[in-house]
Amino acid sequence: MQEASAPPACQADMDFAVDIAREAGLLTLELFRQPDVSIDDKEDGSPVTAADREAERLLRERIGTTHPDDAVVGEEEADTEGKSGRTWILDPIDGTQSFVHGVPLYANLVALEDEFGPAVGGNQHPCP
């Protein structure tokens, strides 16, 4: 009996993940340079900035336009259900503590999971 194996990741999905991570990186880098970015505390006490929220909104907008049937899970907004069996996983700013303290050690993370598990991932490390 032959086991089912995952198909190779679709290059278009990989390119898309990398492209939108870069786009989020440009947005967060622009906000990183602004001294007045608002900072709030989440329920768990960790910081969340306007940059986190704006970057996640941007990522969700791009995914919703290009892959409207896919689910989306992010850190800052409610999960979006999908019909395709695929889920995009977002961390708009991984390293928010560094971001709020002016340390350019953060990343914008985007991943796609399908019925076989993790399929693709894209990240951007926007250093000023």
Coordinates of C-alpha atoms in Angstrom, one line a residue:
M1 CA 0.0 0.0 0.0
Q2 CA 1.4 3.4 -1.0
E3 CA 1.0 6.3 1.4
A4 CA -0.3 9.6 0.2
S5 CA 2.2 12.3 0.2
A6 CA 1.9 16.0 0.0
P7 CA 2.3 17.6 -3.4
P8 CA 5.1 20.1 -3.9
A9 CA 4.2 23.6 -2.8
C10 CA 2.7 25.7 -5.6
Q11 CA 5.3 28.2 -6.7
A12 CA 2.5 30.8 -7.2
D13 CA 1.5 30.4 -3.5
M14 CA 5.2 30.8 -2.4
D15 CA 5.6 33.9 -4.6
F16 CA 2.4 35.3 -3.2
A17 CA 3.4 34.7 0.5
V18 CA 6.8 36.3 -0.1
D19 CA 5.3 39.3 -2.0
I20 CA 2.7 40.1 0.7
A21 CA 5.3 39.6 3.5
R22 CA 7.5 42.2 1.7
E23 CA 4.6 44.5 1.3
A24 CA 3.8 44.3 5.0
G25 CA 7.5 44.9 5.7
L26 CA 7.5 48.1 3.8
L27 CA 4.4 49.3 5.7
T28 CA 5.9 48.4 9.1
L29 CA 9.2 49.9 8.3
E30 CA 7.5 53.2 7.4
L31 CA 5.7 53.1 10.8
F32 CA 8.8 51.9 12.6
R33 CA 10.4 55.3 11.8
Q34 CA 7.4 57.2 13.3
P35 CA 7.8 58.1 17.0
D36 CA 4.1 58.4 17.7
V37 CA 2.8 54.9 16.7
S38 CA 0.2 53.9 19.2
I39 CA 0.9 51.0 21.5
D40 CA -1.8 49.1 23.5
D41 CA -1.6 46.0 25.7
K42 CA -3.4 42.8 24.7
E43 CA -5.3 40.7 27.3
D44 CA -2.1 38.7 27.9
G45 CA -0.1 41.8 28.6
S46 CA 1.9 41.7 25.4
P47 CA 2.1 44.9 23.3
V48 CA 0.2 45.5 20.1
T49 CA 0.9 48.5 17.9
A50 CA -1.0 50.3 15.2
A51 CA 1.6 48.9 12.9
D52 CA 0.6 45.3 13.9
R53 CA -3.0 46.1 13.1
E54 CA -2.4 47.9 9.9
A55 CA 0.0 45.2 8.6
E56 CA -2.5 42.4 9.4
R57 CA -5.3 44.4 7.7
L58 CA -3.1 44.7 4.6
L59 CA -2.2 41.0 4.6
R60 CA -5.9 40.0 5.0
E61 CA -7.0 42.3 2.2
R62 CA -4.4 40.9 -0.2
I63 CA -5.3 37.3 0.7
G64 CA -9.1 38.0 0.5
T65 CA -8.7 39.5 -2.9
T66 CA -6.4 36.8 -4.3
H67 CA -7.7 33.7 -2.4
P68 CA -11.2 34.5 -1.2
D69 CA -12.1 30.9 -0.3
D70 CA -9.1 30.5 2.0
A71 CA -9.3 30.8 5.8
V72 CA -7.1 33.3 7.6
V73 CA -5.7 33.1 11.2
G74 CA -3.9 36.1 12.6
E75 CA -2.8 37.6 15.9
E76 CA -4.7 40.9 15.8
E77 CA -8.1 40.2 14.3
A78 CA -10.8 37.4 14.5
D79 CA -10.2 34.3 12.4
T80 CA -11.8 34.3 8.9
E81 CA -13.4 31.0 7.9
G82 CA -12.8 29.5 4.5
K83 CA -14.2 26.9 2.1
S84 CA -11.0 25.7 0.3
G85 CA -9.3 23.7 3.1
R86 CA -6.4 26.1 3.0
T87 CA -5.5 28.5 5.9
W88 CA -3.2 31.5 5.8
I89 CA -1.4 32.1 9.2
L90 CA -0.2 35.6 9.9
D91 CA 2.1 37.2 12.4
P92 CA 2.2 40.8 11.1
I93 CA 5.1 41.8 13.4
D94 CA 7.0 38.9 15.0
G95 CA 9.1 40.8 17.6
T96 CA 6.7 43.6 18.6
Q97 CA 8.8 44.2 21.8
S98 CA 11.8 45.0 19.6
F99 CA 9.6 47.1 17.4
V100 CA 8.2 49.3 20.2
H101 CA 11.7 49.8 21.6
G102 CA 13.2 50.9 18.3
V103 CA 15.2 47.8 17.8
P104 CA 15.1 46.7 14.1
L105 CA 14.9 43.0 15.0
Y106 CA 11.4 42.0 13.9
A107 CA 9.9 40.1 11.0
N108 CA 6.6 40.0 9.0
L109 CA 5.5 36.3 8.8
V110 CA 3.1 34.7 6.4
A111 CA 2.4 30.9 6.1
L112 CA 0.0 28.7 4.2
E113 CA -1.3 25.4 5.5
D114 CA -3.3 23.0 3.3
E115 CA -4.8 19.6 3.9
F116 CA -1.3 18.0 4.1
G117 CA 0.0 20.5 6.7
P118 CA 2.4 23.4 6.3
A119 CA 2.8 24.2 2.6
V120 CA 4.6 27.6 2.1
G121 CA 6.0 30.4 4.2
G122 CA 7.2 33.9 3.5
N123 CA 9.0 36.3 5.8
Q124 CA 10.4 39.8 5.6
H125 CA 13.0 41.3 8.0
P126 CA 12.7 45.0 7.2
C127 CA 15.9 46.6 8.6
P128 CA 16.1 50.4 8.5

